[in-house]
Tab-separated table of C-alpha atoms in Angstrom:
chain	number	residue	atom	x	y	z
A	1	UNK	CA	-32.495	5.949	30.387
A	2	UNK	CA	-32.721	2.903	31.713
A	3	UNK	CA	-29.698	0.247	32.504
A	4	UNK	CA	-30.322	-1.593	29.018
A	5	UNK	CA	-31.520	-0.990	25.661
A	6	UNK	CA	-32.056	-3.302	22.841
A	7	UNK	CA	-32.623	-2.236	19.526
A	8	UNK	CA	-32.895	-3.902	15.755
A	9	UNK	CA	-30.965	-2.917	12.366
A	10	UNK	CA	-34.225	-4.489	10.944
A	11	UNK	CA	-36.094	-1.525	12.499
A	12	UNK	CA	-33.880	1.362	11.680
A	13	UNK	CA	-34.547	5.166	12.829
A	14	UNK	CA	-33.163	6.144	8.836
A	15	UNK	CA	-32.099	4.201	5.819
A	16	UNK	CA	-29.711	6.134	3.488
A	17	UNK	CA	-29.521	4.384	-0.370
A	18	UNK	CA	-26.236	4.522	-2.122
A	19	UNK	CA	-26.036	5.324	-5.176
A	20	UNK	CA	-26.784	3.524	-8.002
A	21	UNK	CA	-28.521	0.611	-5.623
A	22	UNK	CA	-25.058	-0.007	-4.100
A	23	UNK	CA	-25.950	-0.532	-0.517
A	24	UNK	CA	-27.356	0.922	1.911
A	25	UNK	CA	-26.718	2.307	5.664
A	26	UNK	CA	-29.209	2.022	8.294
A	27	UNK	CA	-28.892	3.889	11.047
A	28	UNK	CA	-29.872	3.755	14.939
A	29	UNK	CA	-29.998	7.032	17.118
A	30	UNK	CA	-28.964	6.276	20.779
A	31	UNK	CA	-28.007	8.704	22.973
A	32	UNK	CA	-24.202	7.512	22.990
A	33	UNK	CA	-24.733	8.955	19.251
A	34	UNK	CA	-25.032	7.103	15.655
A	35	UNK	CA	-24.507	3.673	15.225
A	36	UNK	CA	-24.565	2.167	11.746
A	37	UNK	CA	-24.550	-1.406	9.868
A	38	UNK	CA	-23.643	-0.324	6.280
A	39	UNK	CA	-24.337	-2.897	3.387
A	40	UNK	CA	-21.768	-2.653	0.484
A	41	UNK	CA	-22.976	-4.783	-2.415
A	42	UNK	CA	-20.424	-5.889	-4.786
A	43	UNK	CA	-18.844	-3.306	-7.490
A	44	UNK	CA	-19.455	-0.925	-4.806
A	45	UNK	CA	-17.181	1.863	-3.941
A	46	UNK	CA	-16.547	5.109	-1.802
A	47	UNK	CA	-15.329	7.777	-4.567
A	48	UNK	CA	-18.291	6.139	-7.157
A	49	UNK	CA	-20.964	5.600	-5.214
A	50	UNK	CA	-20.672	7.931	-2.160
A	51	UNK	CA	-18.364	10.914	-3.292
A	52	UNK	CA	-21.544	12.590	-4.957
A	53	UNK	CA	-23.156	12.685	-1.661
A	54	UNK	CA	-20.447	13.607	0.539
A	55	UNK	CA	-18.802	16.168	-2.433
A	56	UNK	CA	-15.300	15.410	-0.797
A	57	UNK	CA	-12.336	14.178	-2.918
A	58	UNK	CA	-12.022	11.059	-0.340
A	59	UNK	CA	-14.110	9.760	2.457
A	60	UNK	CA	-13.404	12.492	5.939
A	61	UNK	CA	-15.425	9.908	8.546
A	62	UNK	CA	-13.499	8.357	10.752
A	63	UNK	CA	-14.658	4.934	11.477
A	64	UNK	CA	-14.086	2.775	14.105
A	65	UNK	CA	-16.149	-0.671	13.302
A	66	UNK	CA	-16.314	-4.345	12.553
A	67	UNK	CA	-16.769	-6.174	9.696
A	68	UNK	CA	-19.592	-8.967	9.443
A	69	UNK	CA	-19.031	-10.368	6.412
A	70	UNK	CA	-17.734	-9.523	2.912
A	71	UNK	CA	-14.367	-7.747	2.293
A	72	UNK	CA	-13.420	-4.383	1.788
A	73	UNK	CA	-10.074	-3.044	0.486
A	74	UNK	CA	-9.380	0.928	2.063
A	75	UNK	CA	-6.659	3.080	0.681
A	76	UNK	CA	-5.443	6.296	2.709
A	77	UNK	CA	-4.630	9.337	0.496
A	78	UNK	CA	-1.324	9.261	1.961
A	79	UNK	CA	-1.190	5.542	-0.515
A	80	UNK	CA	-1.322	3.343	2.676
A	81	UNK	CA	-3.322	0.154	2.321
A	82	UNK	CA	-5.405	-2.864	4.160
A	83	UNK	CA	-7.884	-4.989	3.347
A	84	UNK	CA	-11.009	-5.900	6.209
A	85	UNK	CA	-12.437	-9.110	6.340
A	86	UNK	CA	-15.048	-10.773	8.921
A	87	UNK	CA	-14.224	-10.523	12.239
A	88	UNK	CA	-11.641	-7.677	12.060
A	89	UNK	CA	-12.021	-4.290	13.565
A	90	UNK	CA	-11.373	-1.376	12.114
A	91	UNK	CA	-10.309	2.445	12.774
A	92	UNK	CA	-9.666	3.967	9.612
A	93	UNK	CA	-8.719	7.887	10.040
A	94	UNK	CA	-10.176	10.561	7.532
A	95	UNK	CA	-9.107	10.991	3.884
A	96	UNK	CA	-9.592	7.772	2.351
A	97	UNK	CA	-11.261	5.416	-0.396
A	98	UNK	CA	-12.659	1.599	-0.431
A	99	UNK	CA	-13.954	-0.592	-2.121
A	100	UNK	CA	-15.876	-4.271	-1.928
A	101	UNK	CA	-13.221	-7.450	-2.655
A	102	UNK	CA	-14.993	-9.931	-4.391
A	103	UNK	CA	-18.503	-10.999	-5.226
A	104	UNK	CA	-19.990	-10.982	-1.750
A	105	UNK	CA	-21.637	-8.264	-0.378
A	106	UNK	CA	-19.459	-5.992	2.810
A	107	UNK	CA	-21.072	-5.808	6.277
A	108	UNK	CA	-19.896	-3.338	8.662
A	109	UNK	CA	-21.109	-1.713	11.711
A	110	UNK	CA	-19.835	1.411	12.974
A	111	UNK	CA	-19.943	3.209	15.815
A	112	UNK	CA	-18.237	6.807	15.045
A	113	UNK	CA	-18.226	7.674	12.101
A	114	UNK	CA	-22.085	7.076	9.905
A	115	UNK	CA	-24.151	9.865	11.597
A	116	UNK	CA	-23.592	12.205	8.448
A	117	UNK	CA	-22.490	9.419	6.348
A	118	UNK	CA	-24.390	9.084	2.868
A	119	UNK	CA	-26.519	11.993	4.110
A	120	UNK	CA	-27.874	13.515	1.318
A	121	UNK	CA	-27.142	17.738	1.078
C-alpha cells in the first residue's frame, strides 16, 4: 500500500438501509478494517430500527467515533446515560440503545465498530 490513501463516503464499497428509511451506513473497506459514516434521520432509533437486523436485545458494537452533526442520546443497559453532539467523540462499550435528539438528522463516523453493523443475516 502506498504512504496515502484517499477515499469518498460519496463512493462507498456498501450501503446498508435501516429500516423503515431511517438512515443509512455507508461503509469503506481499508485494510486498517471498516470505517463507517452512519446517517440517523430523525425518529430514528437502535432497538426500532436496527434490533431486527442485529436480533440482539441492545446494540453489542463497540464504537469509537465522532459525531458530525445531529444529536444522539445512548443509554447503557447497565441505565447509564449521555447525549453526543457535533464535535464530540465517542467510545460507547457493547450493550446499549440510542436514539436521534431532535429534528435534525445524526452524523457519525466510526472507526471500530460498523463492519457487521446493519448487516443483514
Amino acid at each position: 500500500m502506498a504512504g496515502m490513501l484517499r477515499r469518498s463516503f460519496d463512493s462507498p464499497d456498501e450501503t446498508r438501509p435501516f429500516e423503515d428509511g431511517s438512515g443509512r451506513l455507508d461503509v469503506l473497506n481499508t485494510d486498517g478494517g471498516a470505517v463507517g459514516r452512519a446517517v440517523f434521520e430523525p425518529g430514528w432509533q437502535w432497538s426500532k430500527h436496527i434490533k431486527p437486523l442485529a436480533g440482539t436485545d441492545s446494540c453489542q458494537s463497540a464504537h469509537t467515533g465522532y459525531m458530525v452533526s445531529g444529536r444522539m442520546k445512548v443509554i447503557m443497559d447497565d441505565g447509564e446515560e449521555a447525549e453526543f453532539g457535533p464535535g464530540d467523540f465517542m467510545h460507547i462499550e457493547p450493550g446499549h440503545d440510542a436514539y436521534v435528539i431532535g429534528d435534525e438528522a445524526a452524523v457519525a463516523l466510526d472507526w471500530t465498530g460498523f463492519g457487521d453493523y446493519a448487516k443483514k443475516a
